[in-house]
Coordinates of C-alpha atoms in Angstrom, one line a residue:
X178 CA -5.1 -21.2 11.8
X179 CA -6.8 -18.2 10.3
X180 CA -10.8 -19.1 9.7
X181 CA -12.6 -18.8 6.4
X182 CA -14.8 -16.3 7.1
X183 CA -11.8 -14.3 8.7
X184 CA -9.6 -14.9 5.6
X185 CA -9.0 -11.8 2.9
X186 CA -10.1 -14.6 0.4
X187 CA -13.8 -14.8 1.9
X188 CA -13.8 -10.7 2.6
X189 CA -12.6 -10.2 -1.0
X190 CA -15.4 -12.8 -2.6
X191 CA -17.9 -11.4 0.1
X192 CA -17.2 -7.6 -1.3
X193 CA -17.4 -8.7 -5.0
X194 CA -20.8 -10.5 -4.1
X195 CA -22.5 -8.0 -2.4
X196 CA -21.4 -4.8 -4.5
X197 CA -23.1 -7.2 -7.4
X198 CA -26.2 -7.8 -5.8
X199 CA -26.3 -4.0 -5.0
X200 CA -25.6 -3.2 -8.7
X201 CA -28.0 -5.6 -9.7
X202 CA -31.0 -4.5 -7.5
X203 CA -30.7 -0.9 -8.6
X204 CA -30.1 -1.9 -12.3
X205 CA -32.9 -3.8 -12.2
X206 CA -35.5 -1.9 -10.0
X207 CA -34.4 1.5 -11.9
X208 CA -34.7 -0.7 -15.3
X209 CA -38.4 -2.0 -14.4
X210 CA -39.8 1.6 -13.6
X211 CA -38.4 3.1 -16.6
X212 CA -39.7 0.1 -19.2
X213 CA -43.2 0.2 -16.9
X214 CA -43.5 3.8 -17.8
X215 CA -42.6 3.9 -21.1
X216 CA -44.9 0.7 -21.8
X217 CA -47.7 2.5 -20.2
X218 CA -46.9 5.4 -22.8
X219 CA -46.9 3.2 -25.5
X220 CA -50.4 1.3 -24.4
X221 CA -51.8 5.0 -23.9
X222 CA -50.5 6.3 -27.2
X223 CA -52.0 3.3 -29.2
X224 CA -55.6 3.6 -27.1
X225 CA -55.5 6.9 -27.8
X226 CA -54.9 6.1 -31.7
X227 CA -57.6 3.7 -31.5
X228 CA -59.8 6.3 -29.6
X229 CA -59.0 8.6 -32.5
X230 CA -60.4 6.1 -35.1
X231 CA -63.2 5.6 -33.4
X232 CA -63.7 9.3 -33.0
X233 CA -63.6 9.5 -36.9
X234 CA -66.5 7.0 -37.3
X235 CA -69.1 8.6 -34.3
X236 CA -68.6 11.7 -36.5
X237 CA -69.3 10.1 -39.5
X238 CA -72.8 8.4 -37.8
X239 CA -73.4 12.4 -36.1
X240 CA -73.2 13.8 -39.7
X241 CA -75.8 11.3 -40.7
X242 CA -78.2 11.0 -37.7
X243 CA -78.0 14.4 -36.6
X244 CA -77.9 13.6 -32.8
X245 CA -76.3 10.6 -30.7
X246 CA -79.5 8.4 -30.7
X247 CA -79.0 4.6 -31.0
X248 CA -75.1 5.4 -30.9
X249 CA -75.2 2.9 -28.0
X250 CA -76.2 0.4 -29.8
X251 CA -73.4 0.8 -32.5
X252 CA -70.8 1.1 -29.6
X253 CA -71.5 -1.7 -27.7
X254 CA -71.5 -4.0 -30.5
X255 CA -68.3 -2.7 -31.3
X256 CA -66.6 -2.9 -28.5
X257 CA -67.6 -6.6 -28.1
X258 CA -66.0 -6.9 -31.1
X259 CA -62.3 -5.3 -29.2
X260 CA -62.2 -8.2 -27.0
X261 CA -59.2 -10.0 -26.6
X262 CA -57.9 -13.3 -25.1
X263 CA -55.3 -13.3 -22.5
X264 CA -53.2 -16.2 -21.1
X265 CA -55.2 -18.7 -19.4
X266 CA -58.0 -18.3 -21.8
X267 CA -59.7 -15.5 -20.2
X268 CA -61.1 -12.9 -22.4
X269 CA -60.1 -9.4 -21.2
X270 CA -62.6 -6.6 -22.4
X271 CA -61.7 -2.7 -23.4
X272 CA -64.3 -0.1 -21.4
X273 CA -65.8 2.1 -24.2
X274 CA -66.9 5.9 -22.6
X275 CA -68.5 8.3 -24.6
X276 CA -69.6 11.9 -23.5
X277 CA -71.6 14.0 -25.2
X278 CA -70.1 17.8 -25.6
X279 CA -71.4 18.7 -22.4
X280 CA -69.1 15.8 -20.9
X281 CA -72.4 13.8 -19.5
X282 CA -71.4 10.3 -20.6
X283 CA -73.8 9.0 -22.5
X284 CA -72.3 5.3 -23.2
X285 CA -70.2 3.1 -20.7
X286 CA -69.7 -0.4 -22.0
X287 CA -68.9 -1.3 -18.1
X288 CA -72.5 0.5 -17.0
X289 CA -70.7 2.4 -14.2
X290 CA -70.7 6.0 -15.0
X291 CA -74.3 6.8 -17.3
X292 CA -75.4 10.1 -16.9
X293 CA -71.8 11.3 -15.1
X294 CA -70.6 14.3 -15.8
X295 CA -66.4 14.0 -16.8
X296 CA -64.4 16.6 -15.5
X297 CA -63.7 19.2 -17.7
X298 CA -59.3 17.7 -17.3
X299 CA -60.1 14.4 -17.9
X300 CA -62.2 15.3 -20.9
X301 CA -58.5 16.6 -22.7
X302 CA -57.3 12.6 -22.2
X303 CA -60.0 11.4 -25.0
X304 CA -60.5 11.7 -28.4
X305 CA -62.2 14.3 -29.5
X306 CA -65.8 13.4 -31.9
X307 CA -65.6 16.9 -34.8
X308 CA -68.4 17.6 -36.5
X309 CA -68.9 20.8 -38.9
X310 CA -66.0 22.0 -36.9
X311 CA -67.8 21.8 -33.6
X312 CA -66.8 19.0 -30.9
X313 CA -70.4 17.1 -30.7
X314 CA -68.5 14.5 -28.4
X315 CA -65.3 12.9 -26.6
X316 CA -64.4 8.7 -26.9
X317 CA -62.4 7.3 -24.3
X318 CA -61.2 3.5 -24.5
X319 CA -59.5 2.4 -21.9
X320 CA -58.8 -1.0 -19.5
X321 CA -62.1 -2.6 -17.3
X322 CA -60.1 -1.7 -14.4
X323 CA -59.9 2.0 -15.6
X324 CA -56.5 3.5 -16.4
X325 CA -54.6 0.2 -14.9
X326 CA -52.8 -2.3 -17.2
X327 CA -54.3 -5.3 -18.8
X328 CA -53.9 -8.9 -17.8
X329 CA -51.7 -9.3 -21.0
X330 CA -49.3 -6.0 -20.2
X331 CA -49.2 -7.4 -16.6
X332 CA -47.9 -11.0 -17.8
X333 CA -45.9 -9.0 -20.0
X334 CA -44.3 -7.6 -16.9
X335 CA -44.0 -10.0 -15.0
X336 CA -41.9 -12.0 -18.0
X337 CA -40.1 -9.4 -18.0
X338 CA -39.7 -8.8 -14.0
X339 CA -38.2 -12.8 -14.1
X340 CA -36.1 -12.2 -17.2
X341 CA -34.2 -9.9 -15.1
X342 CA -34.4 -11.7 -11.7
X343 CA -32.6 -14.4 -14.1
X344 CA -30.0 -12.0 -14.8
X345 CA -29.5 -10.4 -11.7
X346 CA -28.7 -14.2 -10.3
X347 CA -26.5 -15.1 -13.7
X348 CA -24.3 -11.8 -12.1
X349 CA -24.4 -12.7 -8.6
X350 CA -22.9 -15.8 -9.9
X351 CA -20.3 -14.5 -12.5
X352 CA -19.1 -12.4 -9.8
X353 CA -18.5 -14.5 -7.4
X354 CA -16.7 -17.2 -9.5
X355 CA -14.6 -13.7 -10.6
X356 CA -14.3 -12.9 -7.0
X357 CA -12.8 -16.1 -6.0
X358 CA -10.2 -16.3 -8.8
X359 CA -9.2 -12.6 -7.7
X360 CA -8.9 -13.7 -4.5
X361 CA -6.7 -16.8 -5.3
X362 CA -4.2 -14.4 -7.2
X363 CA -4.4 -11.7 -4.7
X364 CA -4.0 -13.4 -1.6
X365 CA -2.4 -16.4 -2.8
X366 CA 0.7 -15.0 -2.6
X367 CA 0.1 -13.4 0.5
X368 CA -0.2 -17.0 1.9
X369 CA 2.9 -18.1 0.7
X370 CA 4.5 -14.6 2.5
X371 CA 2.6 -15.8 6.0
X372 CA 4.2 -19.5 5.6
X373 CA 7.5 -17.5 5.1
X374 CA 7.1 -15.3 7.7
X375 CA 6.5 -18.6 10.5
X376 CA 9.2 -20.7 9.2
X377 CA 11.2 -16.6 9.4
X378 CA 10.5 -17.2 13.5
X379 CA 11.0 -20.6 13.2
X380 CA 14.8 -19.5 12.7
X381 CA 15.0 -20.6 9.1
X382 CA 16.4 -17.6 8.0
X383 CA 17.8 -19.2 4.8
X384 CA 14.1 -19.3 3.4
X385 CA 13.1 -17.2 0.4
X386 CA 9.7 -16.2 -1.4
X387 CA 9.7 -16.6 -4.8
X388 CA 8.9 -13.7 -6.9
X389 CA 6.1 -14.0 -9.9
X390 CA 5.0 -10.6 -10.8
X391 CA 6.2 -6.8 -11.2
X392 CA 3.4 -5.6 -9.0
X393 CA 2.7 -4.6 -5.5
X394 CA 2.2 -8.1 -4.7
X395 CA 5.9 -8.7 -6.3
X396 CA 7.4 -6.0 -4.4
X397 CA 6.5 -7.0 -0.7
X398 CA 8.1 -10.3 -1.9
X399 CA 11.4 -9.2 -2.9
X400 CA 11.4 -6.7 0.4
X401 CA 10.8 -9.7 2.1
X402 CA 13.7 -11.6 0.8
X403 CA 15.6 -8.4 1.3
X404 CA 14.5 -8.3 4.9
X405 CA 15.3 -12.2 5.4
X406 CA 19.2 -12.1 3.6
X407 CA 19.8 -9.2 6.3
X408 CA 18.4 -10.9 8.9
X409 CA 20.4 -14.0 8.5
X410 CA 23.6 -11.7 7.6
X411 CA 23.0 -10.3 10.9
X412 CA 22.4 -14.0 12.6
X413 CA 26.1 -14.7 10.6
X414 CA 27.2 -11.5 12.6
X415 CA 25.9 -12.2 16.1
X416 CA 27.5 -16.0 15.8
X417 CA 30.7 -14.7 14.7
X418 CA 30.8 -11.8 17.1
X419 CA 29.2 -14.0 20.1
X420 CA 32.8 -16.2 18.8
X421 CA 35.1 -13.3 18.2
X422 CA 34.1 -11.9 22.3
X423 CA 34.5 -15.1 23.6
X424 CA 37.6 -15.3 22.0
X425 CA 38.4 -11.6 23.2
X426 CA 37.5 -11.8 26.8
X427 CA 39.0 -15.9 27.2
X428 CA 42.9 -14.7 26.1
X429 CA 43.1 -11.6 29.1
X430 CA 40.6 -13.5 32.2
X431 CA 42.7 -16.7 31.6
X432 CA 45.8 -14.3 31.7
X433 CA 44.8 -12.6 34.9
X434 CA 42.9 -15.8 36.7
X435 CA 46.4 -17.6 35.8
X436 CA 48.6 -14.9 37.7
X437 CA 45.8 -14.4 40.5
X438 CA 46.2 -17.5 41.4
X439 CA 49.7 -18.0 41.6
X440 CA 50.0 -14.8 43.2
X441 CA 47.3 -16.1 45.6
X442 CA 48.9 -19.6 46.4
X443 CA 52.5 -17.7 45.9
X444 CA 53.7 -19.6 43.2
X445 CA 55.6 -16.0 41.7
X446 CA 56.3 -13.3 43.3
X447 CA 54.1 -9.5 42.7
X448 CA 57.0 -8.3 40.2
X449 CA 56.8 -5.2 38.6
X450 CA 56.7 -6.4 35.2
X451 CA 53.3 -9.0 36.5
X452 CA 51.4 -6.3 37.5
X453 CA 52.5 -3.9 34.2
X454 CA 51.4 -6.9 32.0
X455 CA 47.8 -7.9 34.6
X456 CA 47.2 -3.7 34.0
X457 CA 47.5 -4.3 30.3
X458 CA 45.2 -7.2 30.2
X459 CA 42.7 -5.4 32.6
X460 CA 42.7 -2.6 30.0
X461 CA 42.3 -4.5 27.4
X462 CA 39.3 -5.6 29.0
X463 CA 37.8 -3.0 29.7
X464 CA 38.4 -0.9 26.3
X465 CA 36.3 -3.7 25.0
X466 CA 33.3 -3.0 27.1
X467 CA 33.8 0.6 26.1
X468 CA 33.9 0.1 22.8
X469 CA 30.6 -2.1 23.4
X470 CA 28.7 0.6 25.2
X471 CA 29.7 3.6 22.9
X472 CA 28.5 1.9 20.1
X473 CA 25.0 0.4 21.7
X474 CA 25.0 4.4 22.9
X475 CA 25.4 5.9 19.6
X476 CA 23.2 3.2 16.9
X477 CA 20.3 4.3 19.7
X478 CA 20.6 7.6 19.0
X479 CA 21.5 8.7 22.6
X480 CA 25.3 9.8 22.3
X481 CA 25.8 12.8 24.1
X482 CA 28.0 15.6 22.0
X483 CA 30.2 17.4 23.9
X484 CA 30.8 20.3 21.3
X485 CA 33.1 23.0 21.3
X486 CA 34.5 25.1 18.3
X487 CA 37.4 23.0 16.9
X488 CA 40.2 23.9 14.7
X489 CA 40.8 20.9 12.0
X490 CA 43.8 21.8 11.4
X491 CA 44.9 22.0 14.8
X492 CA 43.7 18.6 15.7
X493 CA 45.0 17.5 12.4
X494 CA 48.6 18.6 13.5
X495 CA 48.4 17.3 16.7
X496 CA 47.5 13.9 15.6
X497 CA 50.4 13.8 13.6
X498 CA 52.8 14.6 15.9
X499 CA 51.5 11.8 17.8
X500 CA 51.9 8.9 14.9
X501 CA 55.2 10.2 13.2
X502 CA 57.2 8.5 16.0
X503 CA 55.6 5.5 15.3
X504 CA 55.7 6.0 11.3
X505 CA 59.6 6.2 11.3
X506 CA 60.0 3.2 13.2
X507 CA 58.2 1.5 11.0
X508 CA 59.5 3.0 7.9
X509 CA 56.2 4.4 6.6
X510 CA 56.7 8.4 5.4
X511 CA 53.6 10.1 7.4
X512 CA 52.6 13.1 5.0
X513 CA 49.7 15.8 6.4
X514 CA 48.3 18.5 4.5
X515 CA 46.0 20.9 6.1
X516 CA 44.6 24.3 3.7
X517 CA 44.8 27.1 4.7
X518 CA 41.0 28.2 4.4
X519 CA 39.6 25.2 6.8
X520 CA 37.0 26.3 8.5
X521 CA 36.2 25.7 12.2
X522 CA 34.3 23.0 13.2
X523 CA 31.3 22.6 16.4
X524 CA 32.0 19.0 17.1
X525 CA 33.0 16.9 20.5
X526 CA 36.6 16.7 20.2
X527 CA 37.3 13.6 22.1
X528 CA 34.9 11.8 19.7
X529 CA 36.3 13.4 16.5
X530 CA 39.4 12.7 17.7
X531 CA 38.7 9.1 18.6
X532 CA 37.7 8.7 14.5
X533 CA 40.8 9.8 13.3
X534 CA 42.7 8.1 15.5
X535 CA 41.1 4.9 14.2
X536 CA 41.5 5.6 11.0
X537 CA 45.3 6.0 11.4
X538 CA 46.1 3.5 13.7
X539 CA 44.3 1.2 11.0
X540 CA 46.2 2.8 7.9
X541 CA 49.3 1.9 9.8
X542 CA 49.1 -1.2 10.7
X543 CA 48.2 -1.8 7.1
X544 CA 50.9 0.3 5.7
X545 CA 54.1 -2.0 4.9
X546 CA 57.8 -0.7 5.2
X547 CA 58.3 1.9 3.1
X548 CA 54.7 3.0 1.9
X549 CA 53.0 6.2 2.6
X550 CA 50.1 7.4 5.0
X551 CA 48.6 10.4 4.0
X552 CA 46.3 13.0 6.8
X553 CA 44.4 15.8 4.7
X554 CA 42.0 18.6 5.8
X555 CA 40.6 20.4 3.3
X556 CA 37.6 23.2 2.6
X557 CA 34.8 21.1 1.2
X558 CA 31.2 23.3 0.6
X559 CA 29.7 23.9 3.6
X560 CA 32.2 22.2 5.9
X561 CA 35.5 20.1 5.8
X562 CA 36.7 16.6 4.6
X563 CA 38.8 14.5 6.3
X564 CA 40.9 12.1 4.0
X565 CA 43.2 9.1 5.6
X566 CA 44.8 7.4 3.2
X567 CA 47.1 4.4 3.0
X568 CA 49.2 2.6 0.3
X569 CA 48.4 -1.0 2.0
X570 CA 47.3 -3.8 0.2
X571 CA 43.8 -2.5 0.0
X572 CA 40.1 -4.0 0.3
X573 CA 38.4 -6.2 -2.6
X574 CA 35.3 -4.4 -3.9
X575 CA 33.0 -7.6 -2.5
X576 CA 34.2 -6.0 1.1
X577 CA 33.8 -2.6 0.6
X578 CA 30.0 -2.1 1.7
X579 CA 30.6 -4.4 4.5
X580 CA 33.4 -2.5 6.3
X581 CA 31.4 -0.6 9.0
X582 CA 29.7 -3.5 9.8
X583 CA 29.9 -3.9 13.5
X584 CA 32.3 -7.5 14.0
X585 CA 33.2 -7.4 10.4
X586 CA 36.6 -7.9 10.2
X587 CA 38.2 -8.5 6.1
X588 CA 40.5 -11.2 5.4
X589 CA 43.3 -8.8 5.6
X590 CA 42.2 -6.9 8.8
X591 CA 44.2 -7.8 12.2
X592 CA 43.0 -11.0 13.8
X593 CA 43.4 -9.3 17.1
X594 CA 40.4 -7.1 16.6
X595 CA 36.8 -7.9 17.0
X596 CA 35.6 -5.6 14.6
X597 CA 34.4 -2.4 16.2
X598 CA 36.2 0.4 15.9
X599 CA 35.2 1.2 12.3
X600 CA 31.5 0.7 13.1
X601 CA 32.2 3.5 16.2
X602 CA 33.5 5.6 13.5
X603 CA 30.8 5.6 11.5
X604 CA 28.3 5.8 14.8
X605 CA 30.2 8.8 16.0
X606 CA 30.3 10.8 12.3
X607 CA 26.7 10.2 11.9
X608 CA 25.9 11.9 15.1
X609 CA 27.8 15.3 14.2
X610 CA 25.4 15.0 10.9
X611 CA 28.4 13.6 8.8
X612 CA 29.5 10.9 6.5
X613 CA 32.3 8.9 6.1
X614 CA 33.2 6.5 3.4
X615 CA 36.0 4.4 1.9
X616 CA 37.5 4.2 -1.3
X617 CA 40.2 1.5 -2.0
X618 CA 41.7 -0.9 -4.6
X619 CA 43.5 -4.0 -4.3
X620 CA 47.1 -3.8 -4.4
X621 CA 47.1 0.0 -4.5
X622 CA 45.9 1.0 -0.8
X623 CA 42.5 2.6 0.8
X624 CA 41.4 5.6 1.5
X625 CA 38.8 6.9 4.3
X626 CA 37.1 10.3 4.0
X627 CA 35.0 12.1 6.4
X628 CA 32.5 15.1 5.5
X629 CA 31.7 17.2 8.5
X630 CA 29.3 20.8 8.3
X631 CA 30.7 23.5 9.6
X632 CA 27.8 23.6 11.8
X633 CA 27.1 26.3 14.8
X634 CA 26.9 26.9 17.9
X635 CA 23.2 26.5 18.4
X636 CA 23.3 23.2 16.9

């Protein structure tokens, strides 16, 4: 049982969650330093407006006095008057600085700097007090604590600050309810393909997965019932093959244990005819395990080619000769055609050979009295083709992709085989780096071709 915080679901929730609180952090860290600053421009810009006003009306009273006596009185009235209330009832208080055009402050509402002398850089932060053309003065206004933020832009801040705390958790939580979803439609169906897969090794090979969507997601699913038919098409196989030996090997050991035995309790005498026919079962037996082990050699890739430089035409002609006695007494007309222009061929003769002689003995036996069997070699680019060709009753189309099967055997095929030699075939073409294939219609015969390269002898 897979655990919930080991489950794609939690990791795929857990990812969306955290990327969110990430994006939300940064939004809202980078978003709070960019609306502090710019709100700390706007405050300075409108101080700095209200400086200039006041500037305009110390240089009216400069223009009438003639000097900057009494101006404290008149500033420090009016900046009583600036007070303002913020929350909680607490009146918050502008400081008022003026400096004379030396920069010696000569009014500070806050007391703190009389008789200071600004610094000639800070004096270009005020407002400057023009009179006749001449700067008689500068006017800074600013917060009790100096350059910092009122109480008022503070709690403005701060609402601000838990506006987008608010927000940051609204996301958090949007993304993981979108999280969860995504995960219930991602690996939903990957659940479904893990309950497949165990009741897959639970032998319940007739199980499928059914398929909802066109994506990725869809596609493992319908490999997976691909992967599941050819499994239990290849349980179907082993059943019938595990039969079809049985059967096989039961028909010649009862054979010879039957005549061992009365041989042994001399129930018949050792005739020459008994030990011809205990030879032909032995045989029998033991081209069955040979059959077995080529083919187990060859599908693991470890056949070992004896090649030579063959002549197709010569092995073509040969074979012939071979069959023809057979093919007359059976009343089938044997035709070969070989071209002229065949190439030579680097391949293991006893193997190739082996092939053919499948093929035919198969075309034969399938051949009725007074048909045709037909052996061609021809040029084909870059090597030769191979065409055995029958006018037998033929395989249905249904059978056709099923023929090299290993323990296949078609409706029409002999009963006395198990099923292997066209599977060798194949094994053994496929190892010289060719192809065969059939072509064949019902009631109008079959035909086997095999495509070899011309190959070298370096190969």
């Amino acid at each position: 049982m897979i655990r919930w915080k080991d489950s794609i679901q939690w990791k795929v929730v857990g990812a969306l969650v955290f990327i969110a609180l990430l994006a939300t952090i940064a939004a809202m860290l980078s978003s709070m330093a960019l609306t502090k600053t710019f709100f700390t421009r706007y405050l300075d810009r409108t101080r700095y407006g209200r400086s200039e006003q006041l500037a305009e009306v110390l240089a009216a009273y400069y223009e009438r006095v003639g000097s900057w006596q009494d101006v404290d009185e008149l500033l420090l009235g009016w900046s009583g008057r600036m007070g303002r209330m913020a929350p909680g009832r607490r009146l918050v208080r502008e400081r008022l600085v003026l400096a004379d055009e030396r920069g010696v402050v000569i009014v500070d509402s806050s007391g703190r700097s009389l008789g200071e002398i600004i610094p000639r850089a800070q004096l270009t932060q005020g407002a400057e007090v023009i009179v006749d053309g001449r700067r008689r003065g500068t006017v800074f206004l600013m917060t009790v604590a100096g350059m910092a933020l009122g109480n008022m832009e503070e709690e403005f801040l701060f609402s601000l600050r838990r506006s987008a705390w608010t927000v940051g958790a609204g996301v958090v939580l949007v993304a993981a309810f979108v999280g969860l979803l995504l995960s219930k439609r991602l690996v939903g169906p990957l659940v479904t393909l893990a309950q497949a897969t165990r009741r897959l090794a639970g032998r319940d090979l007739a199980y499928r997965v059914p398929v909802e969507s066109e994506d990725e997601i869809g596609e493992l699913a319908r490999a997976f019932n691909a992967m599941a038919a050819k499994l239990e098409e290849t349980e179907e196989l082993r059943r019938n093959m595990i039969a079809d030996l049985a059967h096989e090997l039961r028909t010649p050991i009862s054979i010879l244990r039957g005549n061992l035995e009365s041989l042994q309790w001399q129930l018949q005498e050792a005739t020459p005819e008994l030990i011809i026919s205990l030879h032909d079962e032995a045989v029998r037996l033991s081209r069955l395990v040979s059959d077995l082990q080529s083919l187990a050699v060859a599908e693991a890739g470890e056949l070992k080619l004896n090649r030579e430089q063959v002549d197709p035409g010569e092995l073509v002609g040969g074979l012939s000769m071979v069959f023809a006695v057979e093919a007359n007494a059976k009343g089938v007309d044997l035709q070969v055609d070989i071209d002229e222009d065949v190439p030579a061929l680097w391949v293991d003769r006893d193997r190739l050979r082996q092939v053919l002689l499948n093929l035919l003995t198969n075309a034969l036996h399938h051949t009725p009295a007074g048909g045709r069997v037909g052996l061609r070699a021809h040029r084909q680019d870059g090597g030769v083709r191979l065409v055995v060709s029958d006018t037998g009753p033929g395989i249905g189309p249904e059978e056709i992709p099923r023929v090299f099967d290993r323990y296949y055997r078609a409706p029409a095929q002999d009963p006395g085989g198990v099923g292997l030699g066209l599977a060798i075939a194949k094994a053994y073409v496929e190892a010289h780096g060719g192809t065969i294939w059939v072509e064949s219609e019902l009631g109008r015969g079959t035909s086997f071709y095999v495509e070899l390269p011309e190959g070298a002898k370096d190969q």
